[in-house]
Coordinates of C-alpha atoms in Angstrom, one line a residue:
Chain A
M103 CA 101.0 94.2 134.0
S104 CA 99.6 97.6 133.7
E105 CA 102.9 98.9 132.5
T106 CA 102.9 96.4 129.6
W107 CA 99.3 97.5 128.8
L108 CA 100.4 101.2 128.6
I109 CA 103.1 100.2 126.1
Y110 CA 100.5 98.6 123.9
L111 CA 98.2 101.7 124.4
G112 CA 101.2 103.9 123.3
F113 CA 101.7 102.0 120.1
A114 CA 98.0 101.9 119.4
A115 CA 98.0 105.7 119.8
A116 CA 100.8 105.9 117.3
L117 CA 98.7 103.9 114.8
L118 CA 95.7 106.2 115.4
A119 CA 98.0 109.2 114.8
V120 CA 99.2 107.9 111.5
G121 CA 95.6 107.0 110.3
L122 CA 94.0 110.3 111.5
Y123 CA 96.8 112.3 109.7
T124 CA 96.1 110.4 106.5
L125 CA 92.3 111.0 106.8
L126 CA 92.9 114.7 107.5
T127 CA 95.5 115.5 104.8
M128 CA 95.4 113.1 101.8
R129 CA 93.4 113.6 98.6
N130 CA 93.5 110.2 97.0
V131 CA 90.4 108.2 98.1
I132 CA 92.3 104.9 98.2
K133 CA 94.9 106.5 100.4
L134 CA 92.1 107.7 102.7
F135 CA 91.0 104.2 103.0
I136 CA 94.5 102.9 103.8
G137 CA 94.4 105.5 106.6
F138 CA 91.1 104.0 107.9
E139 CA 92.7 100.6 107.8
V140 CA 95.6 101.8 109.9
V141 CA 93.2 103.3 112.5
S142 CA 91.3 100.0 112.6
K143 CA 94.6 98.1 113.3
G144 CA 95.1 100.4 116.3
V145 CA 91.5 99.6 117.5
S146 CA 92.2 95.8 117.2
L147 CA 95.5 96.2 119.1
V148 CA 93.7 98.1 122.0
L149 CA 90.9 95.5 122.2
L150 CA 93.3 92.5 122.3
S151 CA 96.0 94.1 124.6
T152 CA 93.3 95.1 127.1
G153 CA 92.0 91.4 127.2
F154 CA 95.7 90.3 127.4
A155 CA 96.5 92.6 130.4
R156 CA 93.2 91.7 132.2
T157 CA 93.5 88.0 131.4
H158 CA 90.2 88.1 129.4
I159 CA 91.9 87.0 126.2
L160 CA 89.1 84.8 125.0
L161 CA 86.5 87.6 125.2
A162 CA 88.9 90.0 123.6
Q163 CA 89.6 87.5 120.7
S164 CA 85.9 87.1 120.0
L165 CA 85.5 90.9 120.0
V166 CA 88.4 91.3 117.6
I167 CA 87.0 88.6 115.3
T168 CA 83.7 90.5 115.2
F169 CA 85.6 93.8 114.5
I170 CA 87.5 92.2 111.6
V171 CA 84.3 90.8 110.0
V172 CA 82.6 94.3 110.2
E173 CA 85.8 95.8 108.8
V174 CA 85.9 93.5 105.8
S175 CA 82.4 94.1 105.0
L176 CA 82.9 97.9 105.2
V177 CA 86.0 97.7 103.1
A178 CA 84.3 95.7 100.3
T179 CA 81.4 98.2 100.1
A180 CA 83.7 101.2 100.3
L181 CA 86.1 99.9 97.6
A182 CA 83.0 99.2 95.4
L183 CA 81.9 102.8 96.0
I184 CA 85.4 104.0 95.1
I185 CA 85.3 102.2 91.7
N186 CA 81.9 103.7 91.0
I187 CA 83.2 107.2 91.9
Y188 CA 86.1 106.6 89.5
R189 CA 83.7 105.6 86.7
Q190 CA 81.7 108.7 87.3
T191 CA 84.5 111.4 87.8
N192 CA 87.4 109.6 86.1
S193 CA 89.6 110.5 89.0
L194 CA 90.4 109.4 92.6
D195 CA 90.8 112.9 93.8
V196 CA 88.5 113.5 96.8
R197 CA 88.1 117.2 95.8
G198 CA 86.3 116.0 92.6
L199 CA 83.3 115.0 94.7
T200 CA 81.8 118.4 94.9
K201 CA 78.5 117.2 93.5
L202 CA 77.8 115.8 97.1
K203 CA 77.8 119.5 98.3
G204 CA 74.3 120.8 99.3
Chain B
M198 CA 108.4 91.3 125.7
T199 CA 111.3 92.4 123.5
G200 CA 109.8 90.4 120.6
H201 CA 106.4 92.1 121.2
I202 CA 108.0 95.6 121.1
A203 CA 110.0 94.7 118.0
L204 CA 106.8 93.6 116.3
L205 CA 104.9 96.8 117.5
C206 CA 107.7 99.0 116.1
G207 CA 107.4 97.1 112.8
I208 CA 103.6 97.6 112.6
V209 CA 104.0 101.3 113.2
L210 CA 106.9 101.6 110.7
F211 CA 105.0 99.7 107.9
S212 CA 101.9 101.7 108.6
I213 CA 103.8 104.9 108.1
L214 CA 105.3 103.5 104.9
A215 CA 101.8 102.6 103.7
V216 CA 100.6 106.1 104.3
L217 CA 103.6 108.0 102.8
A218 CA 104.4 105.8 99.8
K219 CA 103.7 107.5 96.5
D220 CA 103.0 104.2 94.7
L221 CA 99.6 102.8 95.7
I222 CA 100.7 99.1 95.1
K223 CA 103.6 99.7 97.6
A224 CA 101.2 101.2 100.0
A225 CA 98.9 98.2 99.9
I226 CA 101.8 95.8 100.3
S227 CA 103.2 97.8 103.3
L228 CA 99.7 97.6 104.8
A229 CA 99.6 93.9 104.3
V230 CA 103.0 93.5 106.0
A231 CA 101.8 95.5 109.0
S232 CA 98.7 93.2 109.2
L233 CA 100.9 90.2 109.0
L234 CA 103.1 91.5 111.9
L235 CA 99.9 92.3 113.9
G236 CA 98.7 88.7 113.3
I237 CA 102.0 87.3 114.6
L238 CA 101.7 89.5 117.7
F239 CA 98.2 88.2 118.3
F240 CA 99.6 84.7 118.2
L241 CA 102.3 85.6 120.7
M242 CA 99.7 87.2 123.0
G243 CA 97.9 83.9 123.1
A244 CA 95.1 84.7 120.7
P245 CA 95.5 82.3 117.8
Y246 CA 92.0 82.7 116.4
A247 CA 92.3 86.5 116.1
G248 CA 95.8 86.0 114.6
V249 CA 94.4 83.6 112.0
F250 CA 91.7 86.1 111.1
E251 CA 94.1 89.0 111.0
I252 CA 96.4 87.2 108.7
S253 CA 94.0 85.5 106.4
V254 CA 91.3 88.1 106.1
V255 CA 93.0 91.5 106.7
A256 CA 96.5 90.7 105.3
G257 CA 95.0 88.5 102.6
L258 CA 91.6 89.3 101.5
I259 CA 91.6 93.1 102.1
T260 CA 95.0 93.4 100.3
V261 CA 93.5 91.5 97.3
L262 CA 90.6 93.9 97.3
F263 CA 92.9 97.0 97.4
M264 CA 95.0 95.5 94.5
L265 CA 91.8 94.9 92.5
T266 CA 90.6 98.5 93.1
I267 CA 94.0 100.0 92.2
A268 CA 94.2 97.9 89.0
L269 CA 90.6 99.0 88.0
T270 CA 91.4 102.7 88.7
K271 CA 94.9 102.6 87.2
T272 CA 94.9 105.9 85.3
G273 CA 93.4 107.8 88.2
G274 CA 96.1 106.9 90.7
D275 CA 98.2 109.9 90.0
V276 CA 96.5 112.2 92.5
R277 CA 99.2 114.8 93.5
E278 CA 99.4 115.1 97.2
S279 CA 100.6 118.4 98.7
K280 CA 104.3 118.5 99.6
A281 CA 103.5 119.9 103.0
V282 CA 101.8 116.6 103.9
R283 CA 105.2 114.8 104.1
I284 CA 106.9 117.7 105.8
A285 CA 104.2 118.2 108.5
F286 CA 103.8 114.5 109.3
P287 CA 106.7 114.2 111.9
V288 CA 105.4 117.3 113.7
F289 CA 101.8 116.1 113.8
F290 CA 102.9 112.6 114.9
I291 CA 105.1 113.8 117.8
A292 CA 102.5 116.4 118.9
F293 CA 99.7 113.8 118.8
I294 CA 101.7 111.2 120.9
V295 CA 102.7 113.9 123.5
I296 CA 99.1 115.2 123.9
D297 CA 97.9 111.6 124.0
I298 CA 100.3 110.7 126.8
L299 CA 99.3 113.8 128.8
V300 CA 95.6 113.1 128.4
M301 CA 95.8 109.4 129.2
A302 CA 98.0 110.1 132.2
S303 CA 95.2 112.2 133.7
L304 CA 92.3 110.0 132.4
L305 CA 93.5 106.4 133.1
P306 CA 93.5 106.6 136.9
K307 CA 89.9 107.7 136.7
I308 CA 88.6 104.9 134.5
H309 CA 87.0 102.0 136.3
V310 CA 89.0 98.9 135.4
L311 CA 87.4 95.5 134.8
A312 CA 88.2 93.0 137.5
G313 CA 91.0 90.7 136.5
G314 CA 90.6 86.9 136.8
T315 CA 91.0 83.7 134.9
E316 CA 88.4 82.9 132.2
T317 CA 86.7 79.6 132.3
G318 CA 85.8 77.4 129.3
T319 CA 87.1 77.4 125.8
F320 CA 87.1 80.0 123.1
G321 CA 84.1 78.3 121.5
D322 CA 82.2 78.6 124.7
V323 CA 82.9 82.4 124.9
L324 CA 82.1 83.0 121.2
W325 CA 79.0 80.9 120.8
K326 CA 77.4 81.3 124.3
Q327 CA 78.5 84.7 125.6
R328 CA 78.6 86.6 122.3
T329 CA 75.7 85.1 120.5
F330 CA 74.2 88.6 119.9
D331 CA 77.5 89.7 118.2
L332 CA 77.3 86.7 115.9
V333 CA 73.8 87.6 114.7
G334 CA 75.1 91.2 114.2
Q335 CA 78.0 89.8 112.1
L336 CA 75.6 87.8 109.9
A337 CA 73.5 91.0 109.3
V338 CA 76.7 93.0 108.5
I339 CA 77.9 90.4 106.0
L340 CA 74.5 90.3 104.3
A341 CA 74.4 94.1 104.2
G342 CA 77.9 94.2 102.6
V343 CA 77.0 91.5 100.0
F344 CA 73.8 93.3 99.0
A345 CA 75.6 96.7 98.9
V346 CA 78.3 95.3 96.5
L347 CA 75.6 93.7 94.4
A348 CA 73.7 96.9 94.2
L349 CA 76.8 98.9 93.3
F350 CA 77.8 96.6 90.5
R351 CA 74.4 95.8 89.1
K352 CA 73.9 96.1 85.3
R353 CA 72.1 99.1 84.1
D354 CA 68.8 98.8 82.5
K355 CA 68.2 100.1 78.9
D356 CA 65.8 102.8 80.3
E357 CA 68.5 104.2 82.7

């Protein structure tokens, strides 16, 4: 069973790599958030596959549902922030947010 | 297991498409397809509730929110990404996976693994009795999200 778990971990690492690369290199704030979503998919996969491998699927399911609820709340707030940023700067370029610099 | 691996490959492929697509609408749709495949995988792993949440909330609601944001910021969507981003992606991806495998191979044997065993009760028992504290946290997070969105979209007073 642990070999199956390692396969899931490998694919979750691939999702993490894709998401992290987006967060590190992209300039469009919506793209950055898509990267965050990809990372969160990897986290959901790790949580559920660990429960699946250790036969604790019910507990893993409840944790994944909690994670999804938190994720949705975060996405709604962040997208509202992005719309406000666009209204202020008229651009989605993250480099335009230099006013946040101290 | 072959079906699981095919779904996992699809999830990674559509996630890469979502990240590298120039058009934001195509990126949002690719992300929704990746979520849909992840939801199907959850069903196959014996987690139907997580699958329903993944498909309805992540593939449905979050995609609608993304579409709405893209529509409201239509003219600002033409941010030019550096060409090096697409070229360097395969190198970063392969290097990350190789380093991850090496690190995990040395770390995993040292991690204390939870004892396996069959769970008793139903999903409702686990969610409402064992994870009660998480549910209170969920309520707080939802309320915080609602108030944050309301605060961000409130009408400006005449004095402001």
